[in-house]
PDB file of C-alpha atoms in Angstrom:
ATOM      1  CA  UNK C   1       0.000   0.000   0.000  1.00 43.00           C
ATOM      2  CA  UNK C   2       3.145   2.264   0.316  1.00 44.00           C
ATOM      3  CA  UNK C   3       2.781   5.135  -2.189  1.00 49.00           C
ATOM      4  CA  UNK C   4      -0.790   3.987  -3.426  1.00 53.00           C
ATOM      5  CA  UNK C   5      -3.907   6.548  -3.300  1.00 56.00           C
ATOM      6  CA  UNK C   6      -4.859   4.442  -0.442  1.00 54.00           C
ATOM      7  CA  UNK C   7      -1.867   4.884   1.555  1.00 52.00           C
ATOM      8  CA  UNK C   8      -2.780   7.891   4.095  1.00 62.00           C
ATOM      9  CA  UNK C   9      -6.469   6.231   5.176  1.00 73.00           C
ATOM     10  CA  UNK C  10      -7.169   9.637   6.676  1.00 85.00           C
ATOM     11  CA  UNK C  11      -7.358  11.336   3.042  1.00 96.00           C
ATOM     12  CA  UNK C  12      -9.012   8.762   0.810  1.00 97.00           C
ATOM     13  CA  UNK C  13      -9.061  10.294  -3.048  1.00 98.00           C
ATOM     14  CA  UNK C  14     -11.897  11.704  -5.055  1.00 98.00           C
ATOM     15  CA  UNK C  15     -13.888   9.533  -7.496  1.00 98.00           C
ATOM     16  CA  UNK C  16     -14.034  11.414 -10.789  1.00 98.00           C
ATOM     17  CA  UNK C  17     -16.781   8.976 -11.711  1.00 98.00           C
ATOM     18  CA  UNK C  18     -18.754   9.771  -8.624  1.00 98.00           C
ATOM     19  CA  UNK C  19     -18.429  13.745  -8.582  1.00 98.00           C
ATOM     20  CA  UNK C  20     -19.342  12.979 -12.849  1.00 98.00           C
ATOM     21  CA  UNK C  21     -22.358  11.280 -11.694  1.00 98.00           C
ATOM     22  CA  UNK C  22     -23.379  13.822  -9.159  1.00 98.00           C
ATOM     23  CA  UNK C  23     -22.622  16.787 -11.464  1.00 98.00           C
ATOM     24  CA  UNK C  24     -22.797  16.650 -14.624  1.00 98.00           C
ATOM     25  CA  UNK C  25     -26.241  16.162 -16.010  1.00 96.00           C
ATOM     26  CA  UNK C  26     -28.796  17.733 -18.636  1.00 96.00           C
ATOM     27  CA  UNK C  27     -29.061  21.463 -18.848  1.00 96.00           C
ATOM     28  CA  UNK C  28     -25.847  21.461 -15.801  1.00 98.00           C
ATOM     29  CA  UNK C  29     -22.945  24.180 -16.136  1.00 98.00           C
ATOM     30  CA  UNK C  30     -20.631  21.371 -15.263  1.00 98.00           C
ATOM     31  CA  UNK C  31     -20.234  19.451 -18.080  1.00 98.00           C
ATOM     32  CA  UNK C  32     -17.227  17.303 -17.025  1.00 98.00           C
ATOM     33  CA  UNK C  33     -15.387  16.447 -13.951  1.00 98.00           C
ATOM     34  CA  UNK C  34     -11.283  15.334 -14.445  1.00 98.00           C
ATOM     35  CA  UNK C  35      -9.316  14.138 -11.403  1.00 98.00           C
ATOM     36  CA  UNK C  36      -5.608  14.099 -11.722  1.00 98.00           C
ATOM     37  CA  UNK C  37      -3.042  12.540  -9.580  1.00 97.00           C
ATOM     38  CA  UNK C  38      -0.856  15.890  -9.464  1.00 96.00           C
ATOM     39  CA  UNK C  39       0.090  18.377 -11.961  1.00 96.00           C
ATOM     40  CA  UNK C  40       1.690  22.026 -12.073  1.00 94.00           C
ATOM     41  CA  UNK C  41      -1.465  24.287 -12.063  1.00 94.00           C
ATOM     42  CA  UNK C  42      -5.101  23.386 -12.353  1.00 96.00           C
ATOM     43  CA  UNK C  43      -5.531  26.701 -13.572  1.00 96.00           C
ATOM     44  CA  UNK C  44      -2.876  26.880 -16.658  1.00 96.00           C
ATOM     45  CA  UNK C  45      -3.876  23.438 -17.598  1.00 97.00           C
ATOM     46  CA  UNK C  46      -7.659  24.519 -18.256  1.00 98.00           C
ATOM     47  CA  UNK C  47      -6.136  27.712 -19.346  1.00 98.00           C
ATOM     48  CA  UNK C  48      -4.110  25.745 -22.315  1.00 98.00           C
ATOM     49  CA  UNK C  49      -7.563  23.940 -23.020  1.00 98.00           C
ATOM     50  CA  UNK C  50      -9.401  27.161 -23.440  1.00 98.00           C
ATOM     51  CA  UNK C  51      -7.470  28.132 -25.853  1.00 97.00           C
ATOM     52  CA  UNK C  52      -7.660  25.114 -27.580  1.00 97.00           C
ATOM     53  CA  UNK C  53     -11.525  25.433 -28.153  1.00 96.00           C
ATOM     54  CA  UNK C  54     -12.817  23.436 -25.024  1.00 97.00           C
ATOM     55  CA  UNK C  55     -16.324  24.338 -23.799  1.00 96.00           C
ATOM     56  CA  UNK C  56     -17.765  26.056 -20.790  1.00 98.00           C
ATOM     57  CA  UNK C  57     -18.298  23.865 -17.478  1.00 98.00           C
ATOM     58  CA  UNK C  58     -14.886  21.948 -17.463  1.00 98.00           C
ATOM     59  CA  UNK C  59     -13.975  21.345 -14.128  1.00 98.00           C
ATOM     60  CA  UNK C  60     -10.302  19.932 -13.159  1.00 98.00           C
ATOM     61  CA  UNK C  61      -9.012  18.400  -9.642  1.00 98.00           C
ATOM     62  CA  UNK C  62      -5.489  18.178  -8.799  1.00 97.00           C
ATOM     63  CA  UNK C  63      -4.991  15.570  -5.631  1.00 97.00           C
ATOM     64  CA  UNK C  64      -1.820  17.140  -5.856  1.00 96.00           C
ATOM     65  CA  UNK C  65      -0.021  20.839  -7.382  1.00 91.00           C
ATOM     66  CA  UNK C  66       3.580  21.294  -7.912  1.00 85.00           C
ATOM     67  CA  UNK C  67       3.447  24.710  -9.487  1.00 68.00           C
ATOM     68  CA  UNK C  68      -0.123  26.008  -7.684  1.00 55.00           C
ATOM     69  CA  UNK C  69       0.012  29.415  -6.798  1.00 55.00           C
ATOM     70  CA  UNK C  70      -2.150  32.250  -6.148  1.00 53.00           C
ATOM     71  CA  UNK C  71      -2.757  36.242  -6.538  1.00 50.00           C
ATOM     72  CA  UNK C  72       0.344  37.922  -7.599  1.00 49.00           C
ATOM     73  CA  UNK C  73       2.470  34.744  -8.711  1.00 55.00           C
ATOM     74  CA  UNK C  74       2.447  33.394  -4.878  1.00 58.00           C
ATOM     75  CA  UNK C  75       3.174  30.109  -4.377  1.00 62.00           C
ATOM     76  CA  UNK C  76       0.183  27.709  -2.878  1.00 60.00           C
ATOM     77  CA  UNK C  77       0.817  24.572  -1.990  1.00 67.00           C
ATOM     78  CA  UNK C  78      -0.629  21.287   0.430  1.00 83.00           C
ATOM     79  CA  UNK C  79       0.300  17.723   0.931  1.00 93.00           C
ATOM     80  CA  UNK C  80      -1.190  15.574  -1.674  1.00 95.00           C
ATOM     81  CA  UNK C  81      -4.771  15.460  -0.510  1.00 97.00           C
ATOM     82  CA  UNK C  82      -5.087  17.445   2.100  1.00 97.00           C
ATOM     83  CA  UNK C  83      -7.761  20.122   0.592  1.00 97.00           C
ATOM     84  CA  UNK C  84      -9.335  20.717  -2.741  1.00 98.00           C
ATOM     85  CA  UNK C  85      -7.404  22.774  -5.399  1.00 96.00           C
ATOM     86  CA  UNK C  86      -9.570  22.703  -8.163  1.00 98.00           C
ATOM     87  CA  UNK C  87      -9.864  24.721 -11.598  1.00 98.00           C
ATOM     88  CA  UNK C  88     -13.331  25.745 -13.768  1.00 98.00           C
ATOM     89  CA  UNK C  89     -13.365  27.109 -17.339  1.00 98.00           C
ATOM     90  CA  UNK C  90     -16.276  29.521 -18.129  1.00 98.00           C
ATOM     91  CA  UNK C  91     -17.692  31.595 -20.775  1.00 98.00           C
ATOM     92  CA  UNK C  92     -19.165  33.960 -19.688  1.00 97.00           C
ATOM     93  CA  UNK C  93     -22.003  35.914 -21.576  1.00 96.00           C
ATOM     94  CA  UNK C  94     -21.904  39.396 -20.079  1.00 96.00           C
ATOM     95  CA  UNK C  95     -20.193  42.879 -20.778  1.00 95.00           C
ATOM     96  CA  UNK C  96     -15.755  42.350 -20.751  1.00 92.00           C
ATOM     97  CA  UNK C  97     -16.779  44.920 -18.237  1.00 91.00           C
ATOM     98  CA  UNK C  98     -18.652  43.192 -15.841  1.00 95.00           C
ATOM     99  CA  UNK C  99     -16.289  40.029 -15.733  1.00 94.00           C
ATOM    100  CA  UNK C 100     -14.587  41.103 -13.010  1.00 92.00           C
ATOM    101  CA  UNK C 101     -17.027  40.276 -10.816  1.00 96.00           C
ATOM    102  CA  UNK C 102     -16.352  36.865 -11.630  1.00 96.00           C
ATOM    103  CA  UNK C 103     -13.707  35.786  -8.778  1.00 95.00           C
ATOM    104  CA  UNK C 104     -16.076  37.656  -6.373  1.00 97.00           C
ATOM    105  CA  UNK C 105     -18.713  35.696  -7.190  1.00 98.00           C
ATOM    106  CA  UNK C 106     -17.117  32.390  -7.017  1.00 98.00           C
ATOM    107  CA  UNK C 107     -15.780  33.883  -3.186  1.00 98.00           C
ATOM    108  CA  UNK C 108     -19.433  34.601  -2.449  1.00 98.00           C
ATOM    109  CA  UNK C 109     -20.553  31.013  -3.016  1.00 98.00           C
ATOM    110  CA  UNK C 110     -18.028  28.778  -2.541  1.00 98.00           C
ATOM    111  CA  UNK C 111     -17.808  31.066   1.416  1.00 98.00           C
ATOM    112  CA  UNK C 112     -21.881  30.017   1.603  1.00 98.00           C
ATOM    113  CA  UNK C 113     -21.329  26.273   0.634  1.00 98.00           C
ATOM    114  CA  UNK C 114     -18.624  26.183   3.345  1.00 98.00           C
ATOM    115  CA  UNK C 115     -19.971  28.000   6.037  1.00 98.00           C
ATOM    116  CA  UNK C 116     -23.030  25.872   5.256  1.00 98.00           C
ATOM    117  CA  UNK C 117     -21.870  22.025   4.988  1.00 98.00           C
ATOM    118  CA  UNK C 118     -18.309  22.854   7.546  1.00 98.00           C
ATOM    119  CA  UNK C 119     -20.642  25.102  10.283  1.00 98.00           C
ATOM    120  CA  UNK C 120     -17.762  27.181  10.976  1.00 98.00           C
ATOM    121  CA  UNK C 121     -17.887  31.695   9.986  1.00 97.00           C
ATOM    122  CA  UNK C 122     -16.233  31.714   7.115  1.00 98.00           C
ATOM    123  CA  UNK C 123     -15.828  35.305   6.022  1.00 98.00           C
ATOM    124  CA  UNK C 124     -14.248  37.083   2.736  1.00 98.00           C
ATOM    125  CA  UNK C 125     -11.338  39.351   2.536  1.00 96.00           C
ATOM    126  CA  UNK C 126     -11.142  41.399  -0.523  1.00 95.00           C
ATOM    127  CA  UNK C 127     -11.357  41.022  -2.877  1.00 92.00           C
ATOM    128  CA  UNK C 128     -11.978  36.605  -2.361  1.00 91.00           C
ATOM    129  CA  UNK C 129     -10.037  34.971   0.408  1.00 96.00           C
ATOM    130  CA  UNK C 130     -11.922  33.006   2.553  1.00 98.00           C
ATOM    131  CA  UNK C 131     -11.297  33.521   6.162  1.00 98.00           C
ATOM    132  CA  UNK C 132     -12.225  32.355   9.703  1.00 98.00           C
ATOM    133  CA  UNK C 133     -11.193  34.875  12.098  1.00 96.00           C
ATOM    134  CA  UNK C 134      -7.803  36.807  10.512  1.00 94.00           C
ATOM    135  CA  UNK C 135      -6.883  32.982   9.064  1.00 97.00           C
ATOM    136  CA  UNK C 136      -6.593  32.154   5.307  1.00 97.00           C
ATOM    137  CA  UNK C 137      -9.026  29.326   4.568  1.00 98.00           C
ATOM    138  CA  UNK C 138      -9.030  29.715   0.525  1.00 97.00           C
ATOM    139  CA  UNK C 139      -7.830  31.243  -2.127  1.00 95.00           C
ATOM    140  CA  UNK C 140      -9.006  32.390  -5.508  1.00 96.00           C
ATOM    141  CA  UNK C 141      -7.473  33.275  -8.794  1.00 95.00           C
ATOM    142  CA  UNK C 142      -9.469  33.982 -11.885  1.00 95.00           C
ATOM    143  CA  UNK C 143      -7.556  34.432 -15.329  1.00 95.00           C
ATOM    144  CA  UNK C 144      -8.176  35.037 -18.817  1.00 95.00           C
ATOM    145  CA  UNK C 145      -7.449  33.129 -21.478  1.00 94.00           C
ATOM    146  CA  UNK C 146      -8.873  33.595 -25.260  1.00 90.00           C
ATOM    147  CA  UNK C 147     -12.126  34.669 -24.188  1.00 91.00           C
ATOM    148  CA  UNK C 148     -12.731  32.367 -21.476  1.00 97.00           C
ATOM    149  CA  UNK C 149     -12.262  32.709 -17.536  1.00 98.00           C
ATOM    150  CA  UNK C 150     -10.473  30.084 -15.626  1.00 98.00           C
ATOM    151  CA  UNK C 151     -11.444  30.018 -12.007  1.00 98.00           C
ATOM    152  CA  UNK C 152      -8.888  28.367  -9.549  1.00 97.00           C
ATOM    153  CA  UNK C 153      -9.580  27.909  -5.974  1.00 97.00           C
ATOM    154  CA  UNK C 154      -7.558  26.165  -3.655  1.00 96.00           C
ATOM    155  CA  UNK C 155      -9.205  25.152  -0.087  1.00 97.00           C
ATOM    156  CA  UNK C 156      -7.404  23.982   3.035  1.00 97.00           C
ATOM    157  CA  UNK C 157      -9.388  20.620   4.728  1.00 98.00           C
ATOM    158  CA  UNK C 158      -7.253  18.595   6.512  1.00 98.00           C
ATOM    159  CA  UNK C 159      -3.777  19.923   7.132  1.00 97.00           C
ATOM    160  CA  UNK C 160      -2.510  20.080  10.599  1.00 97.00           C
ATOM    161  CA  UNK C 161      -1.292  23.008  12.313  1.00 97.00           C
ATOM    162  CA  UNK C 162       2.270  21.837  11.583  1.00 95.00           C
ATOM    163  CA  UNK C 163       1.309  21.498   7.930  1.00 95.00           C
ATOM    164  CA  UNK C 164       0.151  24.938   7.281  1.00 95.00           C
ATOM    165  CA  UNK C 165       2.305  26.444   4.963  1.00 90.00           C
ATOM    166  CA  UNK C 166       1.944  30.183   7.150  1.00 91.00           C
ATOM    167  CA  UNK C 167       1.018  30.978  10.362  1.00 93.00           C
ATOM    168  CA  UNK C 168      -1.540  32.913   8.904  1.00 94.00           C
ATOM    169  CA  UNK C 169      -3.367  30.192   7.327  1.00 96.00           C
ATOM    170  CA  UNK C 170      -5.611  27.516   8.498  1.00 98.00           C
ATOM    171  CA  UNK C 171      -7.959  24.628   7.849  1.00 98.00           C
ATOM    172  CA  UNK C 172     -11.411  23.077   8.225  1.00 98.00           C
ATOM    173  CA  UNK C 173      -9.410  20.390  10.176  1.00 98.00           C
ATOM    174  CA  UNK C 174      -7.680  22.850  12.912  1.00 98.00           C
ATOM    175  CA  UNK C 175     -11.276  24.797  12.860  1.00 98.00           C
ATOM    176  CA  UNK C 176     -13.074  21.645  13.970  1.00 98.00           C
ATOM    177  CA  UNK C 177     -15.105  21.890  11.301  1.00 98.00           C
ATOM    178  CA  UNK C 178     -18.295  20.034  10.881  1.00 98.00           C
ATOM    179  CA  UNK C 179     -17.663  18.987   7.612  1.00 98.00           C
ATOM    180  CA  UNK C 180     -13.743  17.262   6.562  1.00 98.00           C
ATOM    181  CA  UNK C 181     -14.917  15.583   3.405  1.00 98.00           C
ATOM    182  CA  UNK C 182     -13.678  16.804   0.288  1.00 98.00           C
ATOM    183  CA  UNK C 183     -16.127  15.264  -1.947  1.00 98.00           C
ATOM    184  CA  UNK C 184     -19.151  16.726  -0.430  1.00 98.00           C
ATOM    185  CA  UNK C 185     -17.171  20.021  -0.014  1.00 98.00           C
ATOM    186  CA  UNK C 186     -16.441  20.371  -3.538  1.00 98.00           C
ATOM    187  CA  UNK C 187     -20.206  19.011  -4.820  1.00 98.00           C
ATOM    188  CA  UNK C 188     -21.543  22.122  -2.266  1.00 98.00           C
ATOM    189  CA  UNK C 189     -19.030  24.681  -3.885  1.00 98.00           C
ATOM    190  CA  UNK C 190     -19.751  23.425  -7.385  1.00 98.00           C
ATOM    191  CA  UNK C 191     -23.672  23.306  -7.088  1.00 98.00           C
ATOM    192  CA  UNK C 192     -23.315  27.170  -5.203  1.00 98.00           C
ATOM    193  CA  UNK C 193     -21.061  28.597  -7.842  1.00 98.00           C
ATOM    194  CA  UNK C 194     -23.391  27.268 -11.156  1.00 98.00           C
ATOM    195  CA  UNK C 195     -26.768  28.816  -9.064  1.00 98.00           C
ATOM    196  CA  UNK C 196     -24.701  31.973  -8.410  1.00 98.00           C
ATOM    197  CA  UNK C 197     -23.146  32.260 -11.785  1.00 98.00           C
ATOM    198  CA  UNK C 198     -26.859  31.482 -13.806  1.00 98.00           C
ATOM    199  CA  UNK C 199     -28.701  34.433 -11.602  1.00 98.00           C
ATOM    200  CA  UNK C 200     -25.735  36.795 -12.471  1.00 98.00           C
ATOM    201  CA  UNK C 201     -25.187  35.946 -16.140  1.00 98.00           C
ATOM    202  CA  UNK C 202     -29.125  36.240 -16.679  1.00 98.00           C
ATOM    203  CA  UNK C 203     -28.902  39.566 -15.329  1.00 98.00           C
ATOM    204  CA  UNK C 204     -26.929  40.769 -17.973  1.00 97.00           C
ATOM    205  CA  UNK C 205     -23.675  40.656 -15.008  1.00 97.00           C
ATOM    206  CA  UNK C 206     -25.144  43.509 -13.291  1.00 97.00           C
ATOM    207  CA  UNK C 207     -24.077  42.603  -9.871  1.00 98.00           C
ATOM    208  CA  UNK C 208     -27.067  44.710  -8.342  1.00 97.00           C
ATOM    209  CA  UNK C 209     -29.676  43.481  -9.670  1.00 97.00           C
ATOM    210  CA  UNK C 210     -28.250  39.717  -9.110  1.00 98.00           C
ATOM    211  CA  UNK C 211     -28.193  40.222  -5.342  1.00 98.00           C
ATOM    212  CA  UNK C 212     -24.410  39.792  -5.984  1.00 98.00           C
ATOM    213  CA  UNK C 213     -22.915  42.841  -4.233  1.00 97.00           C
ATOM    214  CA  UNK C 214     -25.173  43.024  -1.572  1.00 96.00           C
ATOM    215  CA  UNK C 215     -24.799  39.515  -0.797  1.00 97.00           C
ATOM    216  CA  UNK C 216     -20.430  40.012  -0.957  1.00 97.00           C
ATOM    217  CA  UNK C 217     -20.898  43.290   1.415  1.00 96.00           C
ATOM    218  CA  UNK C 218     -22.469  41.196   3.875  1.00 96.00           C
ATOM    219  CA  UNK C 219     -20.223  38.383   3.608  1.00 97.00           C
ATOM    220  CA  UNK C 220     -16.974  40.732   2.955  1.00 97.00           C
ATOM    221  CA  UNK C 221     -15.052  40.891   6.528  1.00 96.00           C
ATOM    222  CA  UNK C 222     -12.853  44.132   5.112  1.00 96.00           C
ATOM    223  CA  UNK C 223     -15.382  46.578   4.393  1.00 96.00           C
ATOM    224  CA  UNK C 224     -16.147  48.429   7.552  1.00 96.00           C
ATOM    225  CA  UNK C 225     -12.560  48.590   9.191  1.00 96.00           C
ATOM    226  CA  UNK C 226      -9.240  50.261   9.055  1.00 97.00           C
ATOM    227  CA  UNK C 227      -6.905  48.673   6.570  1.00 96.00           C
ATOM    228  CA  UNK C 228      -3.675  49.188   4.938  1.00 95.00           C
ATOM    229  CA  UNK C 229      -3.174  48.704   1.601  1.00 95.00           C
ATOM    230  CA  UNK C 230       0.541  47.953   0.058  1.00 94.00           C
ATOM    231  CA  UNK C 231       0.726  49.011  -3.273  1.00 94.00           C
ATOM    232  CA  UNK C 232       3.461  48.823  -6.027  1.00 92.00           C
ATOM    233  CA  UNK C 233       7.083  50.284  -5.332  1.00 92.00           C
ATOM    234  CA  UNK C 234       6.321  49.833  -1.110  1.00 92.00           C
ATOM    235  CA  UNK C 235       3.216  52.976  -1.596  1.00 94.00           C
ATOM    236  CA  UNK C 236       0.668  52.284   1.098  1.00 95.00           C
ATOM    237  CA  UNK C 237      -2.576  53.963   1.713  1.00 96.00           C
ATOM    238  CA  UNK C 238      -4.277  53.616   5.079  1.00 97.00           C
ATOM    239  CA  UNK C 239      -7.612  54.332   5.702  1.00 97.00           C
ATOM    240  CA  UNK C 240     -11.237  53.121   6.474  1.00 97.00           C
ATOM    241  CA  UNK C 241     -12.739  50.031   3.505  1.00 97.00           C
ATOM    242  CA  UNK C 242     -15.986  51.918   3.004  1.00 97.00           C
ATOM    243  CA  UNK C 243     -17.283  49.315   0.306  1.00 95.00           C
ATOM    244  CA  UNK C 244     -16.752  48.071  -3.344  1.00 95.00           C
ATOM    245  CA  UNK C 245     -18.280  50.259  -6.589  1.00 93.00           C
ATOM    246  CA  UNK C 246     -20.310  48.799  -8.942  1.00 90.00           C
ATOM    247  CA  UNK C 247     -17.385  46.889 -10.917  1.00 91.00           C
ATOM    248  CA  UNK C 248     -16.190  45.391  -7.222  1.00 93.00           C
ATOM    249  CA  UNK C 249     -13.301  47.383  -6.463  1.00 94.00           C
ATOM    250  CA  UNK C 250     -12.204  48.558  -3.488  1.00 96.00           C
ATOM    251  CA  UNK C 251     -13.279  51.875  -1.781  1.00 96.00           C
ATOM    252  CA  UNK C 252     -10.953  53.163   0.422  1.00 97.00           C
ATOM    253  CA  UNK C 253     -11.164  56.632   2.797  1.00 97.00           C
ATOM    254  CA  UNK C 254      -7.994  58.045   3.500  1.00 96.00           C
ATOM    255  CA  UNK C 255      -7.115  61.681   5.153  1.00 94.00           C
ATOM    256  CA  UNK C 256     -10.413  63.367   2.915  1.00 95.00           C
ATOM    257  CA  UNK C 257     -10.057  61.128   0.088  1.00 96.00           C
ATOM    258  CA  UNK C 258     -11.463  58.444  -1.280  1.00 96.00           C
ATOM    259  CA  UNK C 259      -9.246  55.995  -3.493  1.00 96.00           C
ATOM    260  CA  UNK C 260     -10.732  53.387  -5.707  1.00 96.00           C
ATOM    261  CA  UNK C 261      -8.294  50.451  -5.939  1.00 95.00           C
ATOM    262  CA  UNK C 262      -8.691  46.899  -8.017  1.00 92.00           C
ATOM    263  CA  UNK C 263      -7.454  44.327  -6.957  1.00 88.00           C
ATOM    264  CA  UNK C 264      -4.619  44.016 -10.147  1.00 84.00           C
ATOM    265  CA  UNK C 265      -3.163  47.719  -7.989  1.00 86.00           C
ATOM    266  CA  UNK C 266      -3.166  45.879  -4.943  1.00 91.00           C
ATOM    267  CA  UNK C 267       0.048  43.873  -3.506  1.00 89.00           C
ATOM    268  CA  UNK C 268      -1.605  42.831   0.085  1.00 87.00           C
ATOM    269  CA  UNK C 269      -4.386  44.296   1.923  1.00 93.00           C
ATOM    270  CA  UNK C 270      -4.206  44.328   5.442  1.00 90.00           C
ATOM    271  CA  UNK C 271      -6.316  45.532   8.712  1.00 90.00           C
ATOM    272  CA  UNK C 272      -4.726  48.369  10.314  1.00 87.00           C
ATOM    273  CA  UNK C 273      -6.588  48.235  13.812  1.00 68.00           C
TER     274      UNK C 273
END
């Protein structure tokens, strides 16, 4: 059993054919589910596919990442198994500029799925971190490639405290989280993000009308406090997160002004309190 899939009883692997069966279906966004043993990036795989032609409602799982990474070329990494770091391809059929309410959306619903199926306060930090308490949970990285929008996300479940990559990260595991099963944890996110995604795309992307923004402001644990935000060439602005404008930046209130900041100007945000 050494070195099998088997081997660490504790994190059993995902069935592709079951997370297929429960999926994919008639009239579904997800229109396939691939499970790899490891590769470099979930997200430049379905990225290469995009712009090979494939379709919306891909979905690939990496047990495993050598080359993950997040926001900002940061690296992201987990032993093999240990959470969910999974990629989606979409197409989406709204305004170029209303796709940037994309990652938020996919933060909105995969933080209700969670808080839902793990019972623990999972909160987002802007612009789509998940957090409990000041703790990374989950990250999110949305690209573009020919058109298309691959979605990564990559979701700590059962790493120790001594396997957290930075103190300032955690996991459903060290939360005591209801919920420690990947499969049903990545159904929930799945089934949340294609609900999500079918209100705002029928509404044109206006994230107002959708429920969208309102729904992120409540769920958002920045807006309302003191922050600091590191910008380019060590600049920092610090101030009070008064909300996000209508394409889901940032709104910050600094000394009489307000600044306006997406998160592509953005190196780290951080609460100044």
């Amino acid at each position: 059993m050494a070195g099998s899939r088997y081997s660490d009883l504790e994190r059993p692997p995902l069935s592709e054919a079951a997370l297929n069966r429960a999926l994919v279906r008639p009239g579904s966004l997800w229109t396939g589910v691939t499970v790899v043993e490891s590769t470099g990036s979930t997200n430049a795989d379905l990225a290469r596919a995009a712009r090979d032609g494939a379709g919306e409602g891909a979905v690939l799982v990496a047990e495993a990442q050598e080359a993950g990474r997040g926001r900002l070329g940061r690296p992201w990494s987990a032993p093999p198994r240990s959470g969910l770091m999974f990629s989606v391809l979409l197409r989406p059929a709204v305004p170029v500029a209303a796709q940037g309410w994309l990652p938020i959306l996919y933060g909105v619903a995969a933080a209700s799925a969670v808080r839902r199926l793990a019972e623990v306060d999972v909160r987002l930090k802007w612009p789509n971190d998940l957090l409990i308490g000041e703790r990374k949970l989950a990250g999110i990285l949305a690209e573009r490639a020919d058109g298309a929008v691959v979605v990564g996300m990559g979701l700590n479940v059962s790493l120790r405290e001594d396997e957290l990559p930075v103190e300032t990260a955690t996991s459903l595991a060290v939360e005591q989280a209801a919920c420690v099963d990947r499969d049903p944890l990545l159904r929930a996110v799945l089934r949340e993000v294609e609900s999500h995604y079918r209100e705002w795309t029928a509404a044109g992307g206006d994230a107002e009308a959708c429920g969208l923004r309102p729904a992120y402001l409540a769920a958002c644990a920045t807006i309302g406090r003191r922050v600091r935000v590191e910008l380019p060439a060590d600049r920092a602005i610090v101030g009070l997160a008064t909300g996000i404008d209508g394409s889901g930046h940032l709104q910050v209130e600094s000394e009489g002004e307000r600044h306006t900041l997406s998160a592509g100007d953005v190196v780290h945000v951080r609460t100044a309190e």
